[in-house]
mmCIF file of C-alpha atoms in Angstrom:
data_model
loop_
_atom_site.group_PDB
_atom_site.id
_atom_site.type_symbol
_atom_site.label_atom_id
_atom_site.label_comp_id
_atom_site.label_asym_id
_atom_site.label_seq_id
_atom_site.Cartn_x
_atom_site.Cartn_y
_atom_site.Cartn_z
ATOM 1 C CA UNK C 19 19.588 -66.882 74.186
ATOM 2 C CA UNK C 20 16.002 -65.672 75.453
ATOM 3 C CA UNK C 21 14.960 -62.109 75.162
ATOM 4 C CA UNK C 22 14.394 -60.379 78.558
ATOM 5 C CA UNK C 23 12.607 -57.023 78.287
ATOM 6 C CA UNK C 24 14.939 -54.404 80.354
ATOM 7 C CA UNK C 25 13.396 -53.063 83.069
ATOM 8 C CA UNK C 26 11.090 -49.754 83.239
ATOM 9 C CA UNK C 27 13.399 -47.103 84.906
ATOM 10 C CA UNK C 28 12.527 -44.816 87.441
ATOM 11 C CA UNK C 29 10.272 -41.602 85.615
ATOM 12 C CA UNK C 30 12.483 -39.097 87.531
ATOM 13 C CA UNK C 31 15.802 -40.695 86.158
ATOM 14 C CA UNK C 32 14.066 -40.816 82.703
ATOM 15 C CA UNK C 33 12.847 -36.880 82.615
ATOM 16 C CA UNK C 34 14.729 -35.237 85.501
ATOM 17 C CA UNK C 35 15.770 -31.468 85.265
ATOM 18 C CA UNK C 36 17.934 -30.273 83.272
ATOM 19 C CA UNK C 37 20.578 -30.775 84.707
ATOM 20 C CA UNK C 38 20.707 -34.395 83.458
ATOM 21 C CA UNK C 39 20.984 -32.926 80.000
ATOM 22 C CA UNK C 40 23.616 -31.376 77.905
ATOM 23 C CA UNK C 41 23.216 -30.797 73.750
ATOM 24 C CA UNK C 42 25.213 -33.532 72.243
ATOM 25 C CA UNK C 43 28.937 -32.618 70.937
ATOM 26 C CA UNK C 44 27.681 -32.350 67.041
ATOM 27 C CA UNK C 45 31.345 -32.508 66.007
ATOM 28 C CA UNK C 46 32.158 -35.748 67.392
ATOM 29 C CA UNK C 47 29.700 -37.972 65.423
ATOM 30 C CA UNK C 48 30.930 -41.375 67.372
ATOM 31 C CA UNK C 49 30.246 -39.757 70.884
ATOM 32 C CA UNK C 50 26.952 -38.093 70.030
ATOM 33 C CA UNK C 51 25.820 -42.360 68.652
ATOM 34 C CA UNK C 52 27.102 -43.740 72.029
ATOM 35 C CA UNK C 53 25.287 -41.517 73.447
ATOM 36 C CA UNK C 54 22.081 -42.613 71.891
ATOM 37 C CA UNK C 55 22.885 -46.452 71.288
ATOM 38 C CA UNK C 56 23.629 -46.426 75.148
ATOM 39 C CA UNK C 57 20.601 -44.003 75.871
ATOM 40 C CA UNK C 58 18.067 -46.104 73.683
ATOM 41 C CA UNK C 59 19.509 -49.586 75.271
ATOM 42 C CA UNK C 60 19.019 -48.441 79.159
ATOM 43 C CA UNK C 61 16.074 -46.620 78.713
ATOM 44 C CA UNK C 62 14.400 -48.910 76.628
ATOM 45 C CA UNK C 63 11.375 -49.704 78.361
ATOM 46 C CA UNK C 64 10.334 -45.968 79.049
ATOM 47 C CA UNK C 65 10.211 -45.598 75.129
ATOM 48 C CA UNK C 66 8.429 -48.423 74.950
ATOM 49 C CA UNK C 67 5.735 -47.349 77.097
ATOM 50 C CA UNK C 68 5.495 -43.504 75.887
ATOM 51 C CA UNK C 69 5.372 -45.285 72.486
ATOM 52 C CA UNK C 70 2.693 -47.240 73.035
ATOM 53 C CA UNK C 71 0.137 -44.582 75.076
ATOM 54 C CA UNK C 72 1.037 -42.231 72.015
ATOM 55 C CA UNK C 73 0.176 -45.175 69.677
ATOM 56 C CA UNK C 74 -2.899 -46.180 71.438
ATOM 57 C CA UNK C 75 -4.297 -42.387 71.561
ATOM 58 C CA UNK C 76 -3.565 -42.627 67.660
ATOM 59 C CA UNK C 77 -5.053 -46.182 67.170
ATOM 60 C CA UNK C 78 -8.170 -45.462 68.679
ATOM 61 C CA UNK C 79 -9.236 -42.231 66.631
ATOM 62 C CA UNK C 80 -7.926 -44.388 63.741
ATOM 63 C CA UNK C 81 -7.151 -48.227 63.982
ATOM 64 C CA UNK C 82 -6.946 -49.262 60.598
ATOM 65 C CA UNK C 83 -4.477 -46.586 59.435
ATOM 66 C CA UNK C 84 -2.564 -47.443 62.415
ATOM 67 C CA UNK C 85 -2.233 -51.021 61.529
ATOM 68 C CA UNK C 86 -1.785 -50.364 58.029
ATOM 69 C CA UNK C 87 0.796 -48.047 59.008
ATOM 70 C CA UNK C 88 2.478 -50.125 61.662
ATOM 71 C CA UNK C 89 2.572 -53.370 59.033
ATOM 72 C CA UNK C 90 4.046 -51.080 56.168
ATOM 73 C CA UNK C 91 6.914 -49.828 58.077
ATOM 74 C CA UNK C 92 7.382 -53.027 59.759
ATOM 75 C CA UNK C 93 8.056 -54.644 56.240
ATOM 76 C CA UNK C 94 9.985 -51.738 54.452
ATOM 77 C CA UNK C 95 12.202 -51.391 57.751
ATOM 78 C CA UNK C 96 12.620 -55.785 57.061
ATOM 79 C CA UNK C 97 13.002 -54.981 53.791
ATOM 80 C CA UNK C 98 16.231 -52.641 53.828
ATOM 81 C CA UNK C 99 17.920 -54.528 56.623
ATOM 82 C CA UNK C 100 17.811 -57.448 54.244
ATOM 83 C CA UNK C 101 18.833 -55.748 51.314
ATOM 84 C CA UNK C 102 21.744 -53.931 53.414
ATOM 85 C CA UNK C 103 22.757 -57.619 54.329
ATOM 86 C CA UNK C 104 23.067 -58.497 50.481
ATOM 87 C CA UNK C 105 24.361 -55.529 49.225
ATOM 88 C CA UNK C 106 28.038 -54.050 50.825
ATOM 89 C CA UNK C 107 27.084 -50.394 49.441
ATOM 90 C CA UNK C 108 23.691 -50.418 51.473
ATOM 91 C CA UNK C 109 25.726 -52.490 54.396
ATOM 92 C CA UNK C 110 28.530 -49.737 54.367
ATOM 93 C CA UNK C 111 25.556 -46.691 54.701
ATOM 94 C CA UNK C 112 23.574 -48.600 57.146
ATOM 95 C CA UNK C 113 27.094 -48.694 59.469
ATOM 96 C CA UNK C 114 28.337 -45.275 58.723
ATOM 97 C CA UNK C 115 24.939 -43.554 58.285
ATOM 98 C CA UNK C 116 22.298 -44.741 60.751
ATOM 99 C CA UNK C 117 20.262 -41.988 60.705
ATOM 100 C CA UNK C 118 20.443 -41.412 57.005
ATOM 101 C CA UNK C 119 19.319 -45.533 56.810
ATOM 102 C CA UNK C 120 15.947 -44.745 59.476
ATOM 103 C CA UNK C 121 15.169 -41.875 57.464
ATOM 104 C CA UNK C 122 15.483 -43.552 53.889
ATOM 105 C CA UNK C 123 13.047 -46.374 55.754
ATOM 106 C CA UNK C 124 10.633 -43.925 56.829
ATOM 107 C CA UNK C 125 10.288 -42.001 53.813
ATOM 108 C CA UNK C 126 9.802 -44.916 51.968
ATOM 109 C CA UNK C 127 7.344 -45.961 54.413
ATOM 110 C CA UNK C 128 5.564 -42.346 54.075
ATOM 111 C CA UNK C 129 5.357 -42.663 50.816
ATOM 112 C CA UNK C 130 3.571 -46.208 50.629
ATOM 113 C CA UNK C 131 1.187 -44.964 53.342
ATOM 114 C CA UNK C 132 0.468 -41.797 51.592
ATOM 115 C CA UNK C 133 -0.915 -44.404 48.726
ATOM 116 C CA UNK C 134 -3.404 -44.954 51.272
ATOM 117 C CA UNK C 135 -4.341 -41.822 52.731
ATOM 118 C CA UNK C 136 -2.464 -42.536 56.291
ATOM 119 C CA UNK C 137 0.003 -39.348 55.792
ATOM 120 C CA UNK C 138 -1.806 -37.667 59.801
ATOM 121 C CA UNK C 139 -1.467 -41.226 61.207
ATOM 122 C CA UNK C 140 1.746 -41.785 60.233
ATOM 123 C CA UNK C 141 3.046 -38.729 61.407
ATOM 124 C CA UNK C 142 1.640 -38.884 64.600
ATOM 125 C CA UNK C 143 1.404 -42.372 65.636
ATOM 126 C CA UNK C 144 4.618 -43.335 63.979
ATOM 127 C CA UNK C 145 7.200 -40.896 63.174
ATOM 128 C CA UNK C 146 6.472 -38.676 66.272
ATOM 129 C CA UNK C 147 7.210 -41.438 68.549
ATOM 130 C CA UNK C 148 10.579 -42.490 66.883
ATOM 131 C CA UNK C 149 11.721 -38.364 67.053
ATOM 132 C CA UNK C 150 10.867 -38.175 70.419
ATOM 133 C CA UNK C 151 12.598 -41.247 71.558
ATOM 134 C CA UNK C 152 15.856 -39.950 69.567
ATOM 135 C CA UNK C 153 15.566 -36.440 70.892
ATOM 136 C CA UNK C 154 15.716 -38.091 74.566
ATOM 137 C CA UNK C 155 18.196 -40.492 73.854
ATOM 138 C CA UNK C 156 20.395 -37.355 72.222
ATOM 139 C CA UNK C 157 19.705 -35.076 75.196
ATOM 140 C CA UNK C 158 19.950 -37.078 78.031
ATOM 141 C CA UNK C 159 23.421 -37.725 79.527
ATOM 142 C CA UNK C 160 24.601 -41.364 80.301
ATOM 143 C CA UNK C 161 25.287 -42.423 83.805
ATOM 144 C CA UNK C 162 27.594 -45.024 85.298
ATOM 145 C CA UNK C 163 24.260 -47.607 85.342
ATOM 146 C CA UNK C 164 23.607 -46.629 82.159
ATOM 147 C CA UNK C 165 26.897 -47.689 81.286
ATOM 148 C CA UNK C 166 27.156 -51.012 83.338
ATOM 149 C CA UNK C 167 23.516 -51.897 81.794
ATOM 150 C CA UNK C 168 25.146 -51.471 78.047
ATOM 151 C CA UNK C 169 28.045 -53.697 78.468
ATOM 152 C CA UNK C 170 26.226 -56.313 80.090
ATOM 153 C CA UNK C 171 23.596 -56.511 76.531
ATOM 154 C CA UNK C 172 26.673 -55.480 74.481
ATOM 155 C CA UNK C 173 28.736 -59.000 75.305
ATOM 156 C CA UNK C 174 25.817 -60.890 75.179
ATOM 157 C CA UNK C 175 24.724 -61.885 79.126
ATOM 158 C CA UNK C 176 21.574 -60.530 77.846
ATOM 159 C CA UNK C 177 19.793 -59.749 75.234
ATOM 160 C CA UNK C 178 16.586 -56.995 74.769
ATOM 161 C CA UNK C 179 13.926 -56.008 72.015
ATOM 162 C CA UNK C 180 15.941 -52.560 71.332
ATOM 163 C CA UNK C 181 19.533 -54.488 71.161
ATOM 164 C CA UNK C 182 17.986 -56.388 68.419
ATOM 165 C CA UNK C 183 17.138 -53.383 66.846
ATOM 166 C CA UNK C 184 20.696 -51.962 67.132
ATOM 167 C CA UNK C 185 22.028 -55.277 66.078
ATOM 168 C CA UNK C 186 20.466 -54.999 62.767
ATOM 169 C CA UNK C 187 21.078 -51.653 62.085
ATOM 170 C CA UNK C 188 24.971 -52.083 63.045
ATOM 171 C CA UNK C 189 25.048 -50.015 66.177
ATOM 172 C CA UNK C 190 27.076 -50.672 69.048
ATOM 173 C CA UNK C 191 28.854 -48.421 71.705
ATOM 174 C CA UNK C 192 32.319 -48.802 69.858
ATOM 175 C CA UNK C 193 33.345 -50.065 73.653
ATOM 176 C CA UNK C 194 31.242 -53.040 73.612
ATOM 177 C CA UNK C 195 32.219 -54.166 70.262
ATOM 178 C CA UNK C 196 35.993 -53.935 71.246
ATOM 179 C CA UNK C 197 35.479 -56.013 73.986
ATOM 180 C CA UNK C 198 32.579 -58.498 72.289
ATOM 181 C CA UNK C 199 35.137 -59.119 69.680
ATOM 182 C CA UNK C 200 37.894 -59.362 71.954
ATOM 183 C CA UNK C 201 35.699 -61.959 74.177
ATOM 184 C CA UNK C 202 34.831 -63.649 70.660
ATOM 185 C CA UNK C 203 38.624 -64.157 70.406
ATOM 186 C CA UNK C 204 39.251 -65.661 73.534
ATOM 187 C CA UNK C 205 36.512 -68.564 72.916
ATOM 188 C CA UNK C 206 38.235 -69.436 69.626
#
């Protein structure tokens, strides 16, 4: 199946007022993820882009930090998924724990960059980036496109970068996999 980039939503369904956003119910743990599984999957290409202008600002005062930094979590985030593929302990902490999982990756990826003196880049060009998108995707309430958009990548009529990303670290709207299961079933 090809990868399709999702499509850059509208900036004043992205960051309307505030009446599009409610704190997340901290007590229900599986709401608060659909929430931000659904929220990173729709607005996917808005990240993307407020990424990449905070990247850029941060690559230009300081490319080769950037890169360095950008390489080094690329392979430590490679390097857990594969070891939480061999490994059921890891496998079980990436599933129940996703944001424990990111933050184990980044710290280890802080620490290798501190080795070479990329602690500001990192912070900035990296981490900052990845908090913002997950404050957003927290905050921001779903809508009924939202939630058409989700099921459609969540059964597999298409695929995107950030579903990828969710694939790997285990994270599905709990929906989705019902019915991608279910759907699996049916084939068989």
């Amino acid at each position: 199946m090809d990868v399709a980039l999702a499509p850059l939503r509208a900036w004043d369904d992205f960051f309307p007022g505030s009446d599009r956003f409610a704190r997340p119910d901290f007590k229900d743990i599986s709401k608060w993820n659909n929430r931000v599984v659904s929220n990173l999957l729709y607005y996917q290409t808005n990240y993307l882009v407020v990424a990449a202008m905070m990247i850029s600002v941060v690559g230009f005062l300081s490319p080769f930090n950037m890169i360095l930094g950008g390489i080094i979590v690329v392979l430590v985030f490679t390097g857990f998924v594969w070891a939480a593929h061999n490994k059921d302990i890891l496998r079980r902490m990436k599933k129940q724990y996703p944001t424990a999982f990111v933050m184990v990756v980044m710290l280890a990826s802080y620490f290798l960059i501190s080795m070479f003196g990329g602690v500001m880049v990192f912070v900035f060009g990296i981490t900052f980036p990845l908090l913002l998108m997950f404050i957003h995707a927290s905050l921001r309430l779903r809508n009924l496109k939202n939630k058409l958009e989700n099921k459609m990548e969540g059964i597999g009529l298409k695929k995107t970068p950030m579903g990828i990303i969710l694939d790997a670290l285990e994270q599905q709207e709990e929906s989705i996999t019902k019915l991608a299961d279910y759907i699996s079933k049916a084939r068989e």
